[in-house]
């Protein structure tokens, strides 16, 4: 799984697979953080157009939240 990640949702027993970039995002989300911080880290690490990153990051975060794998809050991290 070179750089990829598998996530197990303990409540449902469902596994989710992430490619290498998704795994990097998952790693960044292990501590409370802002979307802006994740975005900035990815822009620094990958050669990607900001508009594409915004679109793809938003889609992934919405998907993770919809599956109950992350919690999104409208407050700064502590």
N, CA, C and O atoms as a CHARMM CRD file, in Angstrom:
* protein
*
  312
    1    1 UNK  N      0.83700  -1.18900   0.00000 PROA 1      0.00000
    2    1 UNK  CA     0.00000   0.00000   0.00000 PROA 1      0.00000
    3    1 UNK  C      0.88400   1.25600   0.00000 PROA 1      0.00000
    4    1 UNK  O      0.58000   2.20600   0.72200 PROA 1      0.00000
    5    2 UNK  N      1.89900   1.28600  -0.73900 PROA 2      0.00000
    6    2 UNK  CA     2.88100   2.37500  -0.82100 PROA 2      0.00000
    7    2 UNK  C      2.26800   3.75900  -0.67800 PROA 2      0.00000
    8    2 UNK  O      1.80900   4.35000  -1.65500 PROA 2      0.00000
    9    3 UNK  N      2.26300   4.26700   0.54500 PROA 3      0.00000
   10    3 UNK  CA     1.75700   5.60800   0.78800 PROA 3      0.00000
   11    3 UNK  C      0.25700   5.70800   0.90800 PROA 3      0.00000
   12    3 UNK  O     -0.26100   6.77800   1.22700 PROA 3      0.00000
   13    4 UNK  N     -0.45500   4.63200   0.66500 PROA 4      0.00000
   14    4 UNK  CA    -1.90700   4.65100   0.76600 PROA 4      0.00000
   15    4 UNK  C     -2.33000   4.35300   2.20300 PROA 4      0.00000
   16    4 UNK  O     -1.50800   3.95900   3.03100 PROA 4      0.00000
   17    5 UNK  N     -3.61800   4.54300   2.49000 PROA 5      0.00000
   18    5 UNK  CA    -4.11900   4.28400   3.83800 PROA 5      0.00000
   19    5 UNK  C     -5.46800   3.58900   3.76200 PROA 5      0.00000
   20    5 UNK  O     -6.24600   3.79800   2.83100 PROA 5      0.00000
   21    6 UNK  N     -5.72200   2.77000   4.74800 PROA 6      0.00000
   22    6 UNK  CA    -7.03400   2.14800   4.92500 PROA 6      0.00000
   23    6 UNK  C     -7.56800   2.62600   6.27200 PROA 6      0.00000
   24    6 UNK  O     -6.86300   2.60300   7.28100 PROA 6      0.00000
   25    7 UNK  N     -8.81200   3.05400   6.26500 PROA 7      0.00000
   26    7 UNK  CA    -9.45500   3.56400   7.47300 PROA 7      0.00000
   27    7 UNK  C    -10.60400   2.62400   7.81500 PROA 7      0.00000
   28    7 UNK  O    -11.40500   2.27200   6.94800 PROA 7      0.00000
   29    8 UNK  N    -10.68100   2.22700   9.05700 PROA 8      0.00000
   30    8 UNK  CA   -11.79400   1.39800   9.52500 PROA 8      0.00000
   31    8 UNK  C    -12.72100   2.26400  10.35700 PROA 8      0.00000
   32    8 UNK  O    -12.30000   2.85000  11.35500 PROA 8      0.00000
   33    9 UNK  N    -13.97500   2.34800   9.95400 PROA 9      0.00000
   34    9 UNK  CA   -15.00200   3.03400  10.75000 PROA 9      0.00000
   35    9 UNK  C    -15.45500   2.02900  11.79500 PROA 9      0.00000
   36    9 UNK  O    -16.11300   1.04200  11.46700 PROA 9      0.00000
   37   10 UNK  N    -15.10700   2.27300  13.04100 PROA 10     0.00000
   38   10 UNK  CA   -15.38900   1.30300  14.09900 PROA 10     0.00000
   39   10 UNK  C    -16.87200   1.07400  14.31400 PROA 10     0.00000
   40   10 UNK  O    -17.28300  -0.02800  14.67900 PROA 10     0.00000
   41   11 UNK  N    -17.67600   2.09700  14.09300 PROA 11     0.00000
   42   11 UNK  CA   -19.11400   1.95300  14.30200 PROA 11     0.00000
   43   11 UNK  C    -19.78400   1.04500  13.28600 PROA 11     0.00000
   44   11 UNK  O    -20.66300   0.25900  13.64000 PROA 11     0.00000
   45   12 UNK  N    -19.37600   1.14600  12.02300 PROA 12     0.00000
   46   12 UNK  CA   -20.02600   0.38000  10.96200 PROA 12     0.00000
   47   12 UNK  C    -19.22200  -0.82800  10.50000 PROA 12     0.00000
   48   12 UNK  O    -19.75800  -1.72300   9.84600 PROA 12     0.00000
   49   13 UNK  N    -17.92900  -0.85500  10.84000 PROA 13     0.00000
   50   13 UNK  CA   -17.08500  -1.94600  10.37400 PROA 13     0.00000
   51   13 UNK  C    -16.68200  -1.80400   8.91800 PROA 13     0.00000
   52   13 UNK  O    -16.17000  -2.75200   8.32200 PROA 13     0.00000
   53   14 UNK  N    -16.90400  -0.64600   8.34200 PROA 14     0.00000
   54   14 UNK  CA   -16.59500  -0.39200   6.94100 PROA 14     0.00000
   55   14 UNK  C    -15.17200   0.12300   6.79900 PROA 14     0.00000
   56   14 UNK  O    -14.72200   0.96900   7.57100 PROA 14     0.00000
   57   15 UNK  N    -14.46800  -0.40400   5.79200 PROA 15     0.00000
   58   15 UNK  CA   -13.13100   0.07200   5.46500 PROA 15     0.00000
   59   15 UNK  C    -13.21300   1.08100   4.32600 PROA 15     0.00000
   60   15 UNK  O    -14.02600   0.93700   3.41300 PROA 15     0.00000
   61   16 UNK  N    -12.36700   2.10100   4.39000 PROA 16     0.00000
   62   16 UNK  CA   -12.26500   3.11100   3.34700 PROA 16     0.00000
   63   16 UNK  C    -10.80900   3.18200   2.92500 PROA 16     0.00000
   64   16 UNK  O     -9.91300   3.15700   3.76800 PROA 16     0.00000
   65   17 UNK  N    -10.57200   3.26900   1.63700 PROA 17     0.00000
   66   17 UNK  CA    -9.22000   3.36900   1.12900 PROA 17     0.00000
   67   17 UNK  C     -8.91000   4.78400   0.66700 PROA 17     0.00000
   68   17 UNK  O     -9.75300   5.45700   0.07500 PROA 17     0.00000
   69   18 UNK  N     -7.68400   5.22600   0.94600 PROA 18     0.00000
   70   18 UNK  CA    -7.22200   6.54100   0.49900 PROA 18     0.00000
   71   18 UNK  C     -5.93800   6.36300  -0.29600 PROA 18     0.00000
   72   18 UNK  O     -5.07200   5.57100   0.07700 PROA 18     0.00000
   73   19 UNK  N     -5.82000   7.10700  -1.39900 PROA 19     0.00000
   74   19 UNK  CA    -4.56900   7.09400  -2.14600 PROA 19     0.00000
   75   19 UNK  C     -3.52100   7.86300  -1.34800 PROA 19     0.00000
   76   19 UNK  O     -3.79300   8.31200  -0.23400 PROA 19     0.00000
   77   20 UNK  N     -2.32600   8.01800  -1.91200 PROA 20     0.00000
   78   20 UNK  CA    -1.22300   8.63700  -1.17700 PROA 20     0.00000
   79   20 UNK  C     -1.55200  10.06500  -0.73500 PROA 20     0.00000
   80   20 UNK  O     -1.22200  10.44600   0.38800 PROA 20     0.00000
   81   21 UNK  N     -2.18500  10.84400  -1.57800 PROA 21     0.00000
   82   21 UNK  CA    -2.52000  12.22100  -1.19500 PROA 21     0.00000
   83   21 UNK  C     -3.63300  12.22000  -0.15400 PROA 21     0.00000
   84   21 UNK  O     -3.59200  13.00200   0.79600 PROA 21     0.00000
   85   22 UNK  N     -4.61600  11.35900  -0.32300 PROA 22     0.00000
   86   22 UNK  CA    -5.65800  11.22600   0.69100 PROA 22     0.00000
   87   22 UNK  C     -5.07600  10.79700   2.03100 PROA 22     0.00000
   88   22 UNK  O     -5.52400  11.25800   3.08100 PROA 22     0.00000
   89   23 UNK  N     -4.07400   9.91200   1.99700 PROA 23     0.00000
   90   23 UNK  CA    -3.41700   9.47500   3.22900 PROA 23     0.00000
   91   23 UNK  C     -2.68100  10.64100   3.88100 PROA 23     0.00000
   92   23 UNK  O     -2.66200  10.75100   5.10700 PROA 23     0.00000
   93   24 UNK  N     -2.07500  11.51300   3.07600 PROA 24     0.00000
   94   24 UNK  CA    -1.38800  12.69000   3.62600 PROA 24     0.00000
   95   24 UNK  C     -2.40200  13.61300   4.28800 PROA 24     0.00000
   96   24 UNK  O     -2.14900  14.14000   5.37100 PROA 24     0.00000
   97   25 UNK  N     -3.54300  13.80900   3.64500 PROA 25     0.00000
   98   25 UNK  CA    -4.60000  14.64100   4.23300 PROA 25     0.00000
   99   25 UNK  C     -5.06400  14.01500   5.54400 PROA 25     0.00000
  100   25 UNK  O     -5.23200  14.71600   6.54200 PROA 25     0.00000
  101   26 UNK  N     -5.26800  12.72100   5.54800 PROA 26     0.00000
  102   26 UNK  CA    -5.68800  12.01200   6.76300 PROA 26     0.00000
  103   26 UNK  C     -4.67700  12.24000   7.88400 PROA 26     0.00000
  104   26 UNK  O     -5.06000  12.46700   9.03200 PROA 26     0.00000
  105   27 UNK  N     -3.39800  12.18100   7.55500 PROA 27     0.00000
  106   27 UNK  CA    -2.35800  12.41300   8.55900 PROA 27     0.00000
  107   27 UNK  C     -2.44100  13.84000   9.10700 PROA 27     0.00000
  108   27 UNK  O     -2.26700  14.05700  10.30600 PROA 27     0.00000
  109   28 UNK  N     -2.70200  14.79200   8.24500 PROA 28     0.00000
  110   28 UNK  CA    -2.82000  16.18600   8.68800 PROA 28     0.00000
  111   28 UNK  C     -4.04300  16.39500   9.58000 PROA 28     0.00000
  112   28 UNK  O     -4.06900  17.32000  10.39100 PROA 28     0.00000
  113   29 UNK  N     -5.04300  15.54700   9.43300 PROA 29     0.00000
  114   29 UNK  CA    -6.28500  15.68800  10.19900 PROA 29     0.00000
  115   29 UNK  C     -6.25400  14.97200  11.54900 PROA 29     0.00000
  116   29 UNK  O     -7.25000  14.98600  12.27100 PROA 29     0.00000
  117   30 UNK  N     -5.14000  14.35200  11.90000 PROA 30     0.00000
  118   30 UNK  CA    -5.08000  13.60100  13.15000 PROA 30     0.00000
  119   30 UNK  C     -5.08900  14.48900  14.38600 PROA 30     0.00000
  120   30 UNK  O     -5.36000  14.01500  15.48900 PROA 30     0.00000
  121   31 UNK  N     -4.79900  15.75500  14.21200 PROA 31     0.00000
  122   31 UNK  CA    -4.91800  16.75200  15.27300 PROA 31     0.00000
  123   31 UNK  C     -5.89100  17.81600  14.80200 PROA 31     0.00000
  124   31 UNK  O     -5.97400  18.07300  13.60100 PROA 31     0.00000
  125   32 UNK  N     -6.62900  18.44500  15.70700 PROA 32     0.00000
  126   32 UNK  CA    -7.51600  19.52900  15.27200 PROA 32     0.00000
  127   32 UNK  C     -6.72400  20.56500  14.46600 PROA 32     0.00000
  128   32 UNK  O     -5.65600  21.01000  14.88600 PROA 32     0.00000
  129   33 UNK  N     -7.25000  20.92900  13.33500 PROA 33     0.00000
  130   33 UNK  CA    -6.57700  21.85500  12.44000 PROA 33     0.00000
  131   33 UNK  C     -7.60900  22.56700  11.59200 PROA 33     0.00000
  132   33 UNK  O     -8.78900  22.21600  11.60500 PROA 33     0.00000
  133   34 UNK  N     -7.16900  23.55200  10.86600 PROA 34     0.00000
  134   34 UNK  CA    -8.08100  24.27300   9.97300 PROA 34     0.00000
  135   34 UNK  C     -7.92100  23.75000   8.55100 PROA 34     0.00000
  136   34 UNK  O     -6.88600  23.19000   8.18700 PROA 34     0.00000
  137   35 UNK  N     -8.96000  23.94500   7.76400 PROA 35     0.00000
  138   35 UNK  CA    -8.88900  23.58200   6.35100 PROA 35     0.00000
  139   35 UNK  C     -7.77800  24.39500   5.68500 PROA 35     0.00000
  140   35 UNK  O     -7.06400  23.88000   4.82400 PROA 35     0.00000
  141   36 UNK  N     -7.63200  25.64700   6.07500 PROA 36     0.00000
  142   36 UNK  CA    -6.58600  26.50000   5.50200 PROA 36     0.00000
  143   36 UNK  C     -5.20100  25.91600   5.76900 PROA 36     0.00000
  144   36 UNK  O     -4.33700  25.95500   4.89300 PROA 36     0.00000
  145   37 UNK  N     -4.98300  25.38000   6.95800 PROA 37     0.00000
  146   37 UNK  CA    -3.67800  24.77200   7.27700 PROA 37     0.00000
  147   37 UNK  C     -3.43000  23.55700   6.40100 PROA 37     0.00000
  148   37 UNK  O     -2.33300  23.39200   5.86700 PROA 37     0.00000
  149   38 UNK  N     -4.42200  22.71500   6.24700 PROA 38     0.00000
  150   38 UNK  CA    -4.28300  21.52600   5.39600 PROA 38     0.00000
  151   38 UNK  C     -4.00200  21.96000   3.96500 PROA 38     0.00000
  152   38 UNK  O     -3.10800  21.42200   3.31200 PROA 38     0.00000
  153   39 UNK  N     -4.76200  22.92700   3.48000 PROA 39     0.00000
  154   39 UNK  CA    -4.59300  23.44200   2.12100 PROA 39     0.00000
  155   39 UNK  C     -3.18300  23.98700   1.91900 PROA 39     0.00000
  156   39 UNK  O     -2.53300  23.66400   0.92400 PROA 39     0.00000
  157   40 UNK  N     -2.71000  24.80000   2.84000 PROA 40     0.00000
  158   40 UNK  CA    -1.38000  25.39500   2.72300 PROA 40     0.00000
  159   40 UNK  C     -0.28700  24.32700   2.72000 PROA 40     0.00000
  160   40 UNK  O      0.67500  24.41800   1.95700 PROA 40     0.00000
  161   41 UNK  N     -0.43900  23.31500   3.57700 PROA 41     0.00000
  162   41 UNK  CA     0.54200  22.23200   3.62500 PROA 41     0.00000
  163   41 UNK  C      0.58700  21.48200   2.30100 PROA 41     0.00000
  164   41 UNK  O      1.66500  21.15500   1.80500 PROA 41     0.00000
  165   42 UNK  N     -0.57100  21.21200   1.73200 PROA 42     0.00000
  166   42 UNK  CA    -0.62500  20.48100   0.46600 PROA 42     0.00000
  167   42 UNK  C     -0.07400  21.31100  -0.68200 PROA 42     0.00000
  168   42 UNK  O      0.61600  20.78000  -1.55300 PROA 42     0.00000
  169   43 UNK  N     -0.36700  22.60400  -0.69600 PROA 43     0.00000
  170   43 UNK  CA     0.18300  23.46900  -1.73700 PROA 43     0.00000
  171   43 UNK  C      1.70400  23.51400  -1.67200 PROA 43     0.00000
  172   43 UNK  O      2.36700  23.61000  -2.70500 PROA 43     0.00000
  173   44 UNK  N      2.25800  23.44400  -0.46700 PROA 44     0.00000
  174   44 UNK  CA     3.71100  23.45800  -0.30100 PROA 44     0.00000
  175   44 UNK  C      4.34600  22.12500  -0.71500 PROA 44     0.00000
  176   44 UNK  O      5.50000  22.09200  -1.14200 PROA 44     0.00000
  177   45 UNK  N      3.59600  21.03900  -0.59100 PROA 45     0.00000
  178   45 UNK  CA     4.15400  19.70800  -0.83200 PROA 45     0.00000
  179   45 UNK  C      3.91500  19.16400  -2.23500 PROA 45     0.00000
  180   45 UNK  O      4.68000  18.32200  -2.70600 PROA 45     0.00000
  181   46 UNK  N      2.87000  19.63000  -2.90600 PROA 46     0.00000
  182   46 UNK  CA     2.48900  19.06800  -4.20000 PROA 46     0.00000
  183   46 UNK  C      2.39900  20.15500  -5.25800 PROA 46     0.00000
  184   46 UNK  O      2.09500  21.30800  -4.95600 PROA 46     0.00000
  185   47 UNK  N      2.66300  19.78200  -6.47800 PROA 47     0.00000
  186   47 UNK  CA     2.52800  20.67900  -7.61800 PROA 47     0.00000
  187   47 UNK  C      1.08600  20.56800  -8.11900 PROA 47     0.00000
  188   47 UNK  O      0.76900  19.72300  -8.95700 PROA 47     0.00000
  189   48 UNK  N      0.22800  21.43000  -7.59500 PROA 48     0.00000
  190   48 UNK  CA    -1.19800  21.37700  -7.91200 PROA 48     0.00000
  191   48 UNK  C     -1.72900  22.80100  -8.00200 PROA 48     0.00000
  192   48 UNK  O     -1.30400  23.68500  -7.25600 PROA 48     0.00000
  193   49 UNK  N     -2.65300  23.00900  -8.91400 PROA 49     0.00000
  194   49 UNK  CA    -3.28100  24.32000  -9.04000 PROA 49     0.00000
  195   49 UNK  C     -4.16400  24.55900  -7.81200 PROA 49     0.00000
  196   49 UNK  O     -4.90900  23.66800  -7.40300 PROA 49     0.00000
  197   50 UNK  N     -4.08400  25.75000  -7.22400 PROA 50     0.00000
  198   50 UNK  CA    -4.89400  26.02900  -6.02600 PROA 50     0.00000
  199   50 UNK  C     -6.38600  25.77300  -6.21800 PROA 50     0.00000
  200   50 UNK  O     -7.03900  25.26100  -5.30900 PROA 50     0.00000
  201   51 UNK  N     -6.93200  26.11500  -7.36600 PROA 51     0.00000
  202   51 UNK  CA    -8.37600  25.90200  -7.59600 PROA 51     0.00000
  203   51 UNK  C     -8.71300  24.41400  -7.59200 PROA 51     0.00000
  204   51 UNK  O     -9.73600  24.00600  -7.04200 PROA 51     0.00000
  205   52 UNK  N     -7.85800  23.61100  -8.19900 PROA 52     0.00000
  206   52 UNK  CA    -8.09900  22.16500  -8.21700 PROA 52     0.00000
  207   52 UNK  C     -7.97100  21.59500  -6.81000 PROA 52     0.00000
  208   52 UNK  O     -8.78200  20.76700  -6.39400 PROA 52     0.00000
  209   53 UNK  N     -6.94900  22.03800  -6.07600 PROA 53     0.00000
  210   53 UNK  CA    -6.78800  21.57400  -4.70100 PROA 53     0.00000
  211   53 UNK  C     -8.00600  21.93300  -3.86400 PROA 53     0.00000
  212   53 UNK  O     -8.51100  21.09300  -3.12000 PROA 53     0.00000
  213   54 UNK  N     -8.48000  23.15800  -3.97400 PROA 54     0.00000
  214   54 UNK  CA    -9.65800  23.57400  -3.21200 PROA 54     0.00000
  215   54 UNK  C    -10.84400  22.66300  -3.51200 PROA 54     0.00000
  216   54 UNK  O    -11.53100  22.20600  -2.59800 PROA 54     0.00000
  217   55 UNK  N    -11.07600  22.40300  -4.78300 PROA 55     0.00000
  218   55 UNK  CA   -12.21200  21.56800  -5.19700 PROA 55     0.00000
  219   55 UNK  C    -12.06300  20.14100  -4.66500 PROA 55     0.00000
  220   55 UNK  O    -13.00000  19.58600  -4.09200 PROA 55     0.00000
  221   56 UNK  N    -10.87500  19.55200  -4.86000 PROA 56     0.00000
  222   56 UNK  CA   -10.67000  18.16000  -4.44400 PROA 56     0.00000
  223   56 UNK  C    -10.64300  18.00700  -2.92400 PROA 56     0.00000
  224   56 UNK  O    -11.18700  17.04300  -2.38500 PROA 56     0.00000
  225   57 UNK  N    -10.01300  18.95700  -2.23500 PROA 57     0.00000
  226   57 UNK  CA    -9.95800  18.90200  -0.77700 PROA 57     0.00000
  227   57 UNK  C    -11.35100  19.03300  -0.17800 PROA 57     0.00000
  228   57 UNK  O    -11.71600  18.29200   0.73500 PROA 57     0.00000
  229   58 UNK  N    -12.12100  19.97300  -0.69500 PROA 58     0.00000
  230   58 UNK  CA   -13.49400  20.15100  -0.20800 PROA 58     0.00000
  231   58 UNK  C    -14.31600  18.88800  -0.41500 PROA 58     0.00000
  232   58 UNK  O    -15.05900  18.47600   0.47600 PROA 58     0.00000
  233   59 UNK  N    -14.18800  18.27400  -1.58100 PROA 59     0.00000
  234   59 UNK  CA   -14.94000  17.04300  -1.85800 PROA 59     0.00000
  235   59 UNK  C    -14.53900  15.92700  -0.90500 PROA 59     0.00000
  236   59 UNK  O    -15.40000  15.21800  -0.38300 PROA 59     0.00000
  237   60 UNK  N    -13.23200  15.76400  -0.67300 PROA 60     0.00000
  238   60 UNK  CA   -12.78100  14.71000   0.23500 PROA 60     0.00000
  239   60 UNK  C    -13.26300  14.97000   1.65600 PROA 60     0.00000
  240   60 UNK  O    -13.76700  14.05800   2.31200 PROA 60     0.00000
  241   61 UNK  N    -13.11800  16.18500   2.13500 PROA 61     0.00000
  242   61 UNK  CA   -13.54600  16.49800   3.50500 PROA 61     0.00000
  243   61 UNK  C    -15.04800  16.30600   3.66800 PROA 61     0.00000
  244   61 UNK  O    -15.49900  15.79700   4.69400 PROA 61     0.00000
  245   62 UNK  N    -15.81600  16.70300   2.67700 PROA 62     0.00000
  246   62 UNK  CA   -17.27800  16.47900   2.75000 PROA 62     0.00000
  247   62 UNK  C    -17.59500  14.99200   2.78200 PROA 62     0.00000
  248   62 UNK  O    -18.47400  14.55700   3.52500 PROA 62     0.00000
  249   63 UNK  N    -16.88500  14.21500   1.97900 PROA 63     0.00000
  250   63 UNK  CA   -17.10700  12.77200   1.96300 PROA 63     0.00000
  251   63 UNK  C    -16.74100  12.11800   3.29000 PROA 63     0.00000
  252   63 UNK  O    -17.48000  11.27500   3.79900 PROA 63     0.00000
  253   64 UNK  N    -15.59600  12.51000   3.84600 PROA 64     0.00000
  254   64 UNK  CA   -15.19000  11.96400   5.15100 PROA 64     0.00000
  255   64 UNK  C    -16.18900  12.34700   6.24200 PROA 64     0.00000
  256   64 UNK  O    -16.51500  11.53300   7.10500 PROA 64     0.00000
  257   65 UNK  N    -16.66500  13.57400   6.19900 PROA 65     0.00000
  258   65 UNK  CA   -17.64500  14.02600   7.18900 PROA 65     0.00000
  259   65 UNK  C    -18.97100  13.28200   7.01800 PROA 65     0.00000
  260   65 UNK  O    -19.59400  12.88800   8.00400 PROA 65     0.00000
  261   66 UNK  N    -19.39700  13.09200   5.78600 PROA 66     0.00000
  262   66 UNK  CA   -20.66500  12.39200   5.52400 PROA 66     0.00000
  263   66 UNK  C    -20.62600  10.95600   6.02900 PROA 66     0.00000
  264   66 UNK  O    -21.65400  10.41200   6.43400 PROA 66     0.00000
  265   67 UNK  N    -19.44700  10.33900   6.00700 PROA 67     0.00000
  266   67 UNK  CA   -19.30200   8.96100   6.48800 PROA 67     0.00000
  267   67 UNK  C    -19.04100   8.90000   7.99500 PROA 67     0.00000
  268   67 UNK  O    -18.91100   7.81300   8.55800 PROA 67     0.00000
  269   68 UNK  N    -18.96400  10.05200   8.64100 PROA 68     0.00000
  270   68 UNK  CA   -18.72700  10.08300  10.07500 PROA 68     0.00000
  271   68 UNK  C    -17.28200   9.81700  10.46400 PROA 68     0.00000
  272   68 UNK  O    -17.00400   9.42500  11.59700 PROA 68     0.00000
  273   69 UNK  N    -16.35800  10.02900   9.52800 PROA 69     0.00000
  274   69 UNK  CA   -14.94900   9.76100   9.80100 PROA 69     0.00000
  275   69 UNK  C    -14.21600  10.97300  10.34900 PROA 69     0.00000
  276   69 UNK  O    -13.18100  10.82700  10.99900 PROA 69     0.00000
  277   70 UNK  N    -14.73200  12.15700  10.09800 PROA 70     0.00000
  278   70 UNK  CA   -14.18300  13.38600  10.66700 PROA 70     0.00000
  279   70 UNK  C    -15.33300  14.24400  11.15800 PROA 70     0.00000
  280   70 UNK  O    -16.48000  14.06800  10.74700 PROA 70     0.00000
  281   71 UNK  N    -15.01500  15.15800  12.02700 PROA 71     0.00000
  282   71 UNK  CA   -15.99000  16.13400  12.52600 PROA 71     0.00000
  283   71 UNK  C    -15.51200  17.51200  12.07100 PROA 71     0.00000
  284   71 UNK  O    -14.37000  17.90000  12.31800 PROA 71     0.00000
  285   72 UNK  N    -16.39000  18.23000  11.41600 PROA 72     0.00000
  286   72 UNK  CA   -16.06600  19.58200  10.93400 PROA 72     0.00000
  287   72 UNK  C    -16.72200  20.58600  11.85800 PROA 72     0.00000
  288   72 UNK  O    -17.91900  20.51700  12.13600 PROA 72     0.00000
  289   73 UNK  N    -15.91700  21.51400  12.32500 PROA 73     0.00000
  290   73 UNK  CA   -16.42700  22.57000  13.20600 PROA 73     0.00000
  291   73 UNK  C    -16.10400  23.92400  12.60700 PROA 73     0.00000
  292   73 UNK  O    -15.11600  24.07000  11.88700 PROA 73     0.00000
  293   74 UNK  N    -16.91300  24.89200  12.89300 PROA 74     0.00000
  294   74 UNK  CA   -16.69000  26.25300  12.43400 PROA 74     0.00000
  295   74 UNK  C    -16.06300  27.08200  13.54300 PROA 74     0.00000
  296   74 UNK  O    -16.53700  28.16900  13.87400 PROA 74     0.00000
  297   75 UNK  N    -14.98800  26.54800  14.10900 PROA 75     0.00000
  298   75 UNK  CA   -14.27000  27.26800  15.16200 PROA 75     0.00000
  299   75 UNK  C    -12.78800  26.96800  15.01200 PROA 75     0.00000
  300   75 UNK  O    -12.42300  25.92500  14.47000 PROA 75     0.00000
  301   76 UNK  N    -11.93400  27.85700  15.48000 PROA 76     0.00000
  302   76 UNK  CA   -10.50400  27.58300  15.37000 PROA 76     0.00000
  303   76 UNK  C    -10.09700  26.45300  16.30800 PROA 76     0.00000
  304   76 UNK  O    -10.69800  26.27800  17.36800 PROA 76     0.00000
  305   77 UNK  N     -9.06200  25.67200  15.91500 PROA 77     0.00000
  306   77 UNK  CA    -8.60400  24.60600  16.81000 PROA 77     0.00000
  307   77 UNK  C     -8.01900  25.16800  18.08800 PROA 77     0.00000
  308   77 UNK  O     -7.47400  26.27100  18.09600 PROA 77     0.00000
  309   78 UNK  N     -8.13000  24.41900  19.15900 PROA 78     0.00000
  310   78 UNK  CA    -7.61200  24.86500  20.46700 PROA 78     0.00000
  311   78 UNK  C     -6.11300  24.85400  20.50400 PROA 78     0.00000
  312   78 UNK  O     -5.51800  25.19900  21.52500 PROA 78     0.00000
